[in-house]
Amino acid sequence: MNVSDITEAIADLEDERALSLVEEALAAGLDPVDILQNGIVAGLREIGRRFDAEEYYLAELMMGGKLSQECIALVEPHMPAGSGAKSGVVILGAVQGDLHDIGYKLVSTQLKLAGYEVHEIGVNVAPMTFVQKAQELKADIIGLSAFLITTLPLCGEVVNYLRDMGIRDNHRVIIGGAEASHGASESMGCDGYAPNAVQSVILCDRLMGRAATA
Amino acid sequence: MISILEFQRRSETGPVMEVNDFDMLVGKRMREIVKKYGITYNPEELVVDDETADKVFQAAVEYMSTVGLYNVSTFRQIQFTKEEIEEIARDYRENHRTQVFGTGKEEILIKPRTSQDTWAPIAMVGSTGPIQQDWHIPFTQLLAQEPTNHGLGCSGCGVSVDGIEPKAGTVTELHCALWEQEALLEGLRRAGREGMHLGVLATVFTFGGVAAVMQNGLRNKYNTQLGIHLMAEQKLDYSRLLTAYFCEQNGMQPWTSATAIIGGLTGSPAGTAVGLLGNLIGQLAFGHGNLGSLFTSHLGGNSGTREACWVYSAAGRAVERHIQVPLGGTASANHYYRGTRVCFYQQLASMTALTASGLAYLWSVGATGLETRVCVNAMQGISGMPRDKVNTLLNTILAKVDEVMPEETRTERYRELPEFYDLKTLKPKPEFLATVKQATEDLADMGVPYSSELVID
Ligand code: B12
């Protein structure tokens, strides 16, 4: 078998086929790093390409994200020590009062594709919940999505908690969404703003001190 | 009709699932349903035929009876039978709803309309973008003094009041909202149109905030709609059910506004049209409102495109043939091109598609009084125009959009009113006036039926 079969099965969103191909590849002794990079991640990239070409839509992106996570879970135990180093841990959600989730779901998919461990914590999330989740999951980055005038200020609340709790240096805070901007990020003391999913990866890479992967 | 209490029961007993799993169910089922009913987007026929409208309705019934709604407060799916959905449609169809807003000389009656009717939809315009405190009142006055405008439709959100930012779910949200209501009323007063409809309450949308603004007497039953609209893709929460219940108990009109995003979970334009209709039926099911409204855009916020026109028409005409609730919409455009020809052409195209698809009212036509006047003038001529003629016109306008878009500048932020209007005289600035004049001449050349009474000043 060839890892490109895995790519194809993932890109075509064939759940069962993709999972059994990954198992087969592992059983056949193929290099797990090869399976991950040239099979699974390549499949996700193809899904991204189809999304850009409007052959796929948001639901397909989400299905692809879920399927590849299941595939990665199969490969992970076989990875050589140190090779699976993830890019970082990110928690993402829409701040209190905000129900817009389409934007951050796209950010989530791109970040996962770039090797980040992403936890989506939902919409209408209270500032303290972001802080608690960040501590619990040892998040490197807290991603706040704000689409409304009335919800943007809530991003500043998260920063204030981190500062007042003396843990500001433990987590980077980034913002995005229709109402967010570079100016808002600066004035609220956040660590950065990105206008779209691709820029979000570049921003996170920069904050993690890595060369951009996107 | 299903009672709101019954919605709570179903919210507490339906299948438990993660929100992402529900979202994927939406996407997956929609693909299957669109295929099963053979619904396809046709860029040549942006105002759809009866057959397409019927298929969209049947598909939406199946969508609602297999996917249903989802309560994010309880993590449960809310399920319906096919018979229940058909019964809701039948009830609306056989007992036509109407709605009066405004008071005194500003009273308006909204009633069902069809694609063949020669009377034009009722036009309203409010602000959709952010508003700065220093021009909130003049802006309202500017919109209200336009005679073709019959209500504010919606009112944009103020950025801050004396440096205090409205923060969702907190006291400052309410503080700013209360100031805003006073500002709106002052704007109407200055225009001599106190009785005008104020539309959907915008700055406050938590249930507590809504209730407090209503108690204060600044908003009334005759001039306000309260948002019960689902988060797109079939979701609701207890805040919406509470607001719907509040409306029902207090004789108020809920703001029933369906949303589905092209390229989002419902996918293609065909899926989006079905999703939009499903979303509308879902809101009528628990909100029991007299009116409905449709909104779509692309993932990047672009609207007023061919796809958006088709989606509006497919869902709108399905309502015309099977539900007949008075339906509203917005003459939307890509707001990153605000103040350019692209924006005016797109506004005109959206308005045309909506008017020719049986919509009864447009709650946002243009973003300034001048744009409203130009659009409303054309709307009269479009009303009752044969479908093939409308489709030719739409294709001409949208081809022009494709042609000029690369020449225009796309701004990163929403361009605000002071760029276009002199706020002391409440007159359009020369550059803006010239663009509107030019765009109107272009559109007239493309075949838009303006009447000779149109004055652009
Ligand atoms: C879809 C939509 C909705 C849907 C949301 C559905 C959903 N499941 O998300 C529904 C119908 C629920 C909705 C409701 C409302 N909405 Co709305 N909505 C939109 C719309 C049309 C598109 C937003 C969207 O998802 N676009 C698709 C995404 C993919 O595009 P994007 O923003 O470019 O996404 C990128 C970036 O934002 C960035 N990003 C996003 N999140 C993050 C996070 C991080 C950390 C980073 C780094 C980057 C990042 O990356 C994304 C991917 O590339 C916008 C219009 C607009 N121009 O944005 C209005 C808009 C945001 N809504 C608006 C309003 C007013 C409302 C309501 C208040 C309406 C009302 N009166 O009730 C309610 C509020 C509900 C609430 N409490 O949140 C206004 C906001 C005005 C303002 N400045 O306050 C807008 C701008 C429309 C307008 N012009 O008036 N809305």
mmCIF file of N, CA, C and O in Angstrom, chain A residues 98-164:
data_model
loop_
_atom_site.group_PDB
_atom_site.id
_atom_site.type_symbol
_atom_site.label_atom_id
_atom_site.label_comp_id
_atom_site.label_asym_id
_atom_site.label_seq_id
_atom_site.Cartn_x
_atom_site.Cartn_y
_atom_site.Cartn_z
ATOM 1 N N ASP A 98 -21.145 36.604 22.591
ATOM 2 C CA ASP A 98 -20.926 36.450 21.156
ATOM 3 C C ASP A 98 -21.239 35.028 20.697
ATOM 4 O O ASP A 98 -20.759 34.067 21.293
ATOM 5 N N LEU A 99 -22.060 34.947 19.655
ATOM 6 C CA LEU A 99 -22.490 33.626 19.179
ATOM 7 C C LEU A 99 -21.872 33.284 17.824
ATOM 8 O O LEU A 99 -22.192 32.259 17.237
ATOM 9 N N HIS A 100 -21.022 34.147 17.319
ATOM 10 C CA HIS A 100 -20.433 33.898 15.998
ATOM 11 C C HIS A 100 -19.350 32.836 16.109
ATOM 12 O O HIS A 100 -18.316 33.072 16.728
ATOM 13 N N ASP A 101 -19.574 31.688 15.528
ATOM 14 C CA ASP A 101 -18.569 30.629 15.668
ATOM 15 C C ASP A 101 -17.950 30.175 14.352
ATOM 16 O O ASP A 101 -17.003 29.401 14.348
ATOM 17 N N ILE A 102 -18.482 30.667 13.238
ATOM 18 C CA ILE A 102 -17.968 30.182 11.941
ATOM 19 C C ILE A 102 -16.497 30.566 11.796
ATOM 20 O O ILE A 102 -15.670 29.754 11.400
ATOM 21 N N GLY A 103 -16.174 31.807 12.146
ATOM 22 C CA GLY A 103 -14.811 32.315 11.984
ATOM 23 C C GLY A 103 -13.791 31.511 12.774
ATOM 24 O O GLY A 103 -12.783 31.061 12.237
ATOM 25 N N TYR A 104 -14.054 31.281 14.057
ATOM 26 C CA TYR A 104 -13.008 30.613 14.836
ATOM 27 C C TYR A 104 -12.919 29.123 14.504
ATOM 28 O O TYR A 104 -11.891 28.498 14.705
ATOM 29 N N LYS A 105 -14.002 28.561 13.961
ATOM 30 C CA LYS A 105 -13.909 27.157 13.546
ATOM 31 C C LYS A 105 -12.928 27.021 12.382
ATOM 32 O O LYS A 105 -12.195 26.043 12.284
ATOM 33 N N LEU A 106 -12.936 28.027 11.502
ATOM 34 C CA LEU A 106 -11.973 27.999 10.390
ATOM 35 C C LEU A 106 -10.552 28.170 10.925
ATOM 36 O O LEU A 106 -9.623 27.508 10.474
ATOM 37 N N VAL A 107 -10.399 29.052 11.900
ATOM 38 C CA VAL A 107 -9.077 29.253 12.511
ATOM 39 C C VAL A 107 -8.613 27.939 13.137
ATOM 40 O O VAL A 107 -7.462 27.516 12.967
ATOM 41 N N SER A 108 -9.532 27.284 13.822
ATOM 42 C CA SER A 108 -9.209 26.024 14.483
ATOM 43 C C SER A 108 -8.674 24.991 13.481
ATOM 44 O O SER A 108 -7.652 24.348 13.716
ATOM 45 N N THR A 109 -9.362 24.878 12.357
ATOM 46 C CA THR A 109 -8.943 23.892 11.352
ATOM 47 C C THR A 109 -7.532 24.196 10.846
ATOM 48 O O THR A 109 -6.695 23.297 10.739
ATOM 49 N N GLN A 110 -7.275 25.459 10.551
ATOM 50 C CA GLN A 110 -5.947 25.828 10.030
ATOM 51 C C GLN A 110 -4.855 25.563 11.057
ATOM 52 O O GLN A 110 -3.776 25.091 10.725
ATOM 53 N N LEU A 111 -5.156 25.882 12.310
ATOM 54 C CA LEU A 111 -4.141 25.681 13.348
ATOM 55 C C LEU A 111 -3.852 24.197 13.537
ATOM 56 O O LEU A 111 -2.705 23.798 13.708
ATOM 57 N N LYS A 112 -4.912 23.397 13.483
ATOM 58 C CA LYS A 112 -4.700 21.947 13.629
ATOM 59 C C LYS A 112 -3.820 21.445 12.506
ATOM 60 O O LYS A 112 -2.922 20.633 12.705
ATOM 61 N N LEU A 113 -4.119 21.951 11.321
ATOM 62 C CA LEU A 113 -3.347 21.554 10.145
ATOM 63 C C LEU A 113 -1.875 21.910 10.325
ATOM 64 O O LEU A 113 -0.986 21.204 9.855
ATOM 65 N N ALA A 114 -1.620 22.987 11.035
ATOM 66 C CA ALA A 114 -0.242 23.429 11.251
ATOM 67 C C ALA A 114 0.374 22.750 12.481
ATOM 68 O O ALA A 114 1.434 23.146 12.940
ATOM 69 N N GLY A 115 -0.322 21.753 13.024
ATOM 70 C CA GLY A 115 0.264 20.965 14.103
ATOM 71 C C GLY A 115 -0.060 21.433 15.512
ATOM 72 O O GLY A 115 0.492 20.930 16.485
ATOM 73 N N TYR A 116 -0.971 22.382 15.650
ATOM 74 C CA TYR A 116 -1.338 22.843 16.992
ATOM 75 C C TYR A 116 -2.380 21.910 17.595
ATOM 76 O O TYR A 116 -3.207 21.327 16.882
ATOM 77 N N GLU A 117 -2.321 21.791 18.928
ATOM 78 C CA GLU A 117 -3.380 21.080 19.643
ATOM 79 C C GLU A 117 -4.415 22.156 19.984
ATOM 80 O O GLU A 117 -4.124 23.072 20.745
ATOM 81 N N VAL A 118 -5.594 22.060 19.372
ATOM 82 C CA VAL A 118 -6.580 23.127 19.545
ATOM 83 C C VAL A 118 -7.787 22.632 20.335
ATOM 84 O O VAL A 118 -8.313 21.555 20.068
ATOM 85 N N HIS A 119 -8.190 23.409 21.297
ATOM 86 C CA HIS A 119 -9.397 23.090 22.060
ATOM 87 C C HIS A 119 -10.432 24.174 21.805
ATOM 88 O O HIS A 119 -10.205 25.336 22.147
ATOM 89 N N GLU A 120 -11.545 23.802 21.204
ATOM 90 C CA GLU A 120 -12.617 24.780 20.980
ATOM 91 C C GLU A 120 -13.491 24.787 22.221
ATOM 92 O O GLU A 120 -13.996 23.744 22.612
ATOM 93 N N ILE A 121 -13.663 25.942 22.828
ATOM 94 C CA ILE A 121 -14.450 25.931 24.066
ATOM 95 C C ILE A 121 -15.816 26.586 23.913
ATOM 96 O O ILE A 121 -16.509 26.822 24.882
ATOM 97 N N GLY A 122 -16.192 26.853 22.667
ATOM 98 C CA GLY A 122 -17.577 27.247 22.431
ATOM 99 C C GLY A 122 -17.809 28.736 22.299
ATOM 100 O O GLY A 122 -16.872 29.529 22.210
ATOM 101 N N VAL A 123 -19.099 29.084 22.281
ATOM 102 C CA VAL A 123 -19.504 30.486 22.127
ATOM 103 C C VAL A 123 -19.981 31.014 23.478
ATOM 104 O O VAL A 123 -20.222 30.230 24.394
ATOM 105 N N ASN A 124 -20.104 32.347 23.568
ATOM 106 C CA ASN A 124 -20.643 32.973 24.774
ATOM 107 C C ASN A 124 -19.883 32.506 26.023
ATOM 108 O O ASN A 124 -20.486 32.097 27.010
ATOM 109 N N VAL A 125 -18.561 32.535 25.936
ATOM 110 C CA VAL A 125 -17.727 32.012 27.016
ATOM 111 C C VAL A 125 -17.300 33.162 27.942
ATOM 112 O O VAL A 125 -16.743 34.165 27.491
ATOM 113 N N ALA A 126 -17.551 33.000 29.228
ATOM 114 C CA ALA A 126 -17.202 34.038 30.209
ATOM 115 C C ALA A 126 -15.685 34.188 30.295
ATOM 116 O O ALA A 126 -14.955 33.204 30.144
ATOM 117 N N PRO A 127 -15.195 35.429 30.553
ATOM 118 C CA PRO A 127 -13.746 35.662 30.593
ATOM 119 C C PRO A 127 -13.010 34.689 31.519
ATOM 120 O O PRO A 127 -11.966 34.138 31.159
ATOM 121 N N MET A 128 -13.565 34.460 32.718
ATOM 122 C CA MET A 128 -12.879 33.589 33.674
ATOM 123 C C MET A 128 -12.769 32.159 33.153
ATOM 124 O O MET A 128 -11.805 31.456 33.454
ATOM 125 N N THR A 129 -13.756 31.736 32.365
ATOM 126 C CA THR A 129 -13.703 30.373 31.836
ATOM 127 C C THR A 129 -12.499 30.210 30.911
ATOM 128 O O THR A 129 -11.846 29.161 30.919
ATOM 129 N N PHE A 130 -12.215 31.255 30.117
ATOM 130 C CA PHE A 130 -11.021 31.186 29.263
ATOM 131 C C PHE A 130 -9.776 30.986 30.123
ATOM 132 O O PHE A 130 -8.914 30.162 29.824
ATOM 133 N N VAL A 131 -9.717 31.749 31.212
ATOM 134 C CA VAL A 131 -8.536 31.692 32.077
ATOM 135 C C VAL A 131 -8.422 30.298 32.697
ATOM 136 O O VAL A 131 -7.354 29.675 32.682
ATOM 137 N N GLN A 132 -9.544 29.804 33.227
ATOM 138 C CA GLN A 132 -9.511 28.493 33.881
ATOM 139 C C GLN A 132 -9.125 27.388 32.904
ATOM 140 O O GLN A 132 -8.321 26.516 33.200
ATOM 141 N N LYS A 133 -9.719 27.432 31.705
ATOM 142 C CA LYS A 133 -9.408 26.410 30.690
ATOM 143 C C LYS A 133 -7.941 26.494 30.293
ATOM 144 O O LYS A 133 -7.280 25.484 30.072
ATOM 145 N N ALA A 134 -7.437 27.717 30.166
ATOM 146 C CA ALA A 134 -6.041 27.898 29.759
ATOM 147 C C ALA A 134 -5.118 27.275 30.792
ATOM 148 O O ALA A 134 -4.133 26.604 30.452
ATOM 149 N N GLN A 135 -5.463 27.464 32.069
ATOM 150 C CA GLN A 135 -4.624 26.895 33.123
ATOM 151 C C GLN A 135 -4.712 25.372 33.105
ATOM 152 O O GLN A 135 -3.712 24.679 33.150
ATOM 153 N N GLU A 136 -5.954 24.889 33.004
ATOM 154 C CA GLU A 136 -6.197 23.448 33.040
ATOM 155 C C GLU A 136 -5.486 22.734 31.890
ATOM 156 O O GLU A 136 -4.883 21.685 32.069
ATOM 157 N N LEU A 137 -5.536 23.339 30.698
ATOM 158 C CA LEU A 137 -4.973 22.669 29.514
ATOM 159 C C LEU A 137 -3.539 23.121 29.229
ATOM 160 O O LEU A 137 -2.957 22.750 28.228
ATOM 161 N N LYS A 138 -3.006 23.954 30.125
ATOM 162 C CA LYS A 138 -1.662 24.513 29.939
ATOM 163 C C LYS A 138 -1.532 25.118 28.535
ATOM 164 O O LYS A 138 -0.597 24.818 27.779
ATOM 165 N N ALA A 139 -2.495 25.940 28.203
ATOM 166 C CA ALA A 139 -2.519 26.519 26.857
ATOM 167 C C ALA A 139 -1.400 27.533 26.684
ATOM 168 O O ALA A 139 -1.136 28.342 27.577
ATOM 169 N N ASP A 140 -0.736 27.474 25.538
ATOM 170 C CA ASP A 140 0.255 28.495 25.222
ATOM 171 C C ASP A 140 -0.467 29.764 24.782
ATOM 172 O O ASP A 140 -0.044 30.867 25.077
ATOM 173 N N ILE A 141 -1.552 29.555 24.035
ATOM 174 C CA ILE A 141 -2.238 30.698 23.432
ATOM 175 C C ILE A 141 -3.739 30.637 23.713
ATOM 176 O O ILE A 141 -4.362 29.576 23.594
ATOM 177 N N ILE A 142 -4.292 31.793 24.075
ATOM 178 C CA ILE A 142 -5.747 31.900 24.240
ATOM 179 C C ILE A 142 -6.260 32.711 23.043
ATOM 180 O O ILE A 142 -5.853 33.854 22.851
ATOM 181 N N GLY A 143 -7.121 32.105 22.232
ATOM 182 C CA GLY A 143 -7.656 32.791 21.050
ATOM 183 C C GLY A 143 -9.080 33.246 21.318
ATOM 184 O O GLY A 143 -9.956 32.438 21.616
ATOM 185 N N LEU A 144 -9.305 34.556 21.227
ATOM 186 C CA LEU A 144 -10.629 35.113 21.537
ATOM 187 C C LEU A 144 -11.274 35.646 20.265
ATOM 188 O O LEU A 144 -10.676 36.431 19.539
ATOM 189 N N SER A 145 -12.490 35.225 20.023
ATOM 190 C CA SER A 145 -13.193 35.674 18.841
ATOM 191 C C SER A 145 -14.279 36.664 19.258
ATOM 192 O O SER A 145 -15.074 36.368 20.151
ATOM 193 N N ALA A 146 -14.302 37.841 18.629
ATOM 194 C CA ALA A 146 -15.301 38.862 18.965
ATOM 195 C C ALA A 146 -15.787 39.537 17.688
ATOM 196 O O ALA A 146 -15.010 40.134 16.959
ATOM 197 N N PHE A 147 -17.069 39.427 17.423
ATOM 198 C CA PHE A 147 -17.650 39.990 16.198
ATOM 199 C C PHE A 147 -18.476 41.238 16.445
ATOM 200 O O PHE A 147 -18.921 41.880 15.513
ATOM 201 N N LEU A 148 -18.695 41.563 17.705
ATOM 202 C CA LEU A 148 -19.623 42.655 17.994
ATOM 203 C C LEU A 148 -18.965 43.766 18.811
ATOM 204 O O LEU A 148 -18.028 43.502 19.575
ATOM 205 N N ILE A 149 -19.506 44.958 18.655
ATOM 206 C CA ILE A 149 -19.038 46.086 19.465
ATOM 207 C C ILE A 149 -19.196 45.758 20.945
ATOM 208 O O ILE A 149 -18.346 46.089 21.760
ATOM 209 N N THR A 150 -20.297 45.099 21.269
ATOM 210 C CA THR A 150 -20.578 44.836 22.684
ATOM 211 C C THR A 150 -19.774 43.672 23.242
ATOM 212 O O THR A 150 -19.780 43.448 24.447
ATOM 213 N N THR A 151 -19.121 42.912 22.381
ATOM 214 C CA THR A 151 -18.375 41.768 22.908
ATOM 215 C C THR A 151 -16.866 41.974 22.851
ATOM 216 O O THR A 151 -16.130 41.350 23.609
ATOM 217 N N LEU A 152 -16.413 42.876 21.981
ATOM 218 C CA LEU A 152 -14.977 43.121 21.889
ATOM 219 C C LEU A 152 -14.346 43.476 23.245
ATOM 220 O O LEU A 152 -13.296 42.933 23.594
ATOM 221 N N PRO A 153 -15.004 44.367 24.041
ATOM 222 C CA PRO A 153 -14.370 44.731 25.319
ATOM 223 C C PRO A 153 -14.134 43.530 26.241
ATOM 224 O O PRO A 153 -13.282 43.582 27.115
ATOM 225 N N LEU A 154 -14.892 42.462 26.044
ATOM 226 C CA LEU A 154 -14.731 41.293 26.892
ATOM 227 C C LEU A 154 -13.362 40.635 26.702
ATOM 228 O O LEU A 154 -12.891 39.904 27.575
ATOM 229 N N CYS A 155 -12.716 40.888 25.565
ATOM 230 C CA CYS A 155 -11.377 40.334 25.338
ATOM 231 C C CYS A 155 -10.417 40.941 26.359
ATOM 232 O O CYS A 155 -9.545 40.255 26.899
ATOM 233 N N GLY A 156 -10.600 42.230 26.617
ATOM 234 C CA GLY A 156 -9.742 42.914 27.581
ATOM 235 C C GLY A 156 -9.897 42.329 28.981
ATOM 236 O O GLY A 156 -8.943 42.283 29.754
ATOM 237 N N GLU A 157 -11.104 41.855 29.278
ATOM 238 C CA GLU A 157 -11.337 41.260 30.603
ATOM 239 C C GLU A 157 -10.446 40.048 30.832
ATOM 240 O O GLU A 157 -9.973 39.817 31.935
ATOM 241 N N VAL A 158 -10.256 39.270 29.769
ATOM 242 C CA VAL A 158 -9.427 38.060 29.899
ATOM 243 C C VAL A 158 -7.998 38.474 30.258
ATOM 244 O O VAL A 158 -7.380 37.927 31.176
ATOM 245 N N VAL A 159 -7.501 39.486 29.528
ATOM 246 C CA VAL A 159 -6.145 39.977 29.801
ATOM 247 C C VAL A 159 -6.056 40.504 31.239
ATOM 248 O O VAL A 159 -5.094 40.227 31.954
ATOM 249 N N ASN A 160 -7.088 41.236 31.648
ATOM 250 C CA ASN A 160 -7.078 41.791 33.015
ATOM 251 C C ASN A 160 -6.999 40.691 34.076
ATOM 252 O O ASN A 160 -6.268 40.807 35.049
ATOM 253 N N TYR A 161 -7.774 39.613 33.871
ATOM 254 C CA TYR A 161 -7.710 38.499 34.826
ATOM 255 C C TYR A 161 -6.290 37.927 34.885
ATOM 256 O O TYR A 161 -5.746 37.707 35.963
ATOM 257 N N LEU A 162 -5.717 37.681 33.718
ATOM 258 C CA LEU A 162 -4.381 37.085 33.689
ATOM 259 C C LEU A 162 -3.397 37.981 34.436
ATOM 260 O O LEU A 162 -2.584 37.512 35.229
ATOM 261 N N ARG A 163 -3.537 39.289 34.174
ATOM 262 C CA ARG A 163 -2.638 40.248 34.828
ATOM 263 C C ARG A 163 -2.877 40.244 36.344
ATOM 264 O O ARG A 163 -1.950 40.071 37.123
ATOM 265 N N ASP A 164 -4.136 40.387 36.737
ATOM 266 C CA ASP A 164 -4.433 40.513 38.163
ATOM 267 C C ASP A 164 -4.192 39.220 38.937
ATOM 268 O O ASP A 164 -4.049 39.240 40.156
#
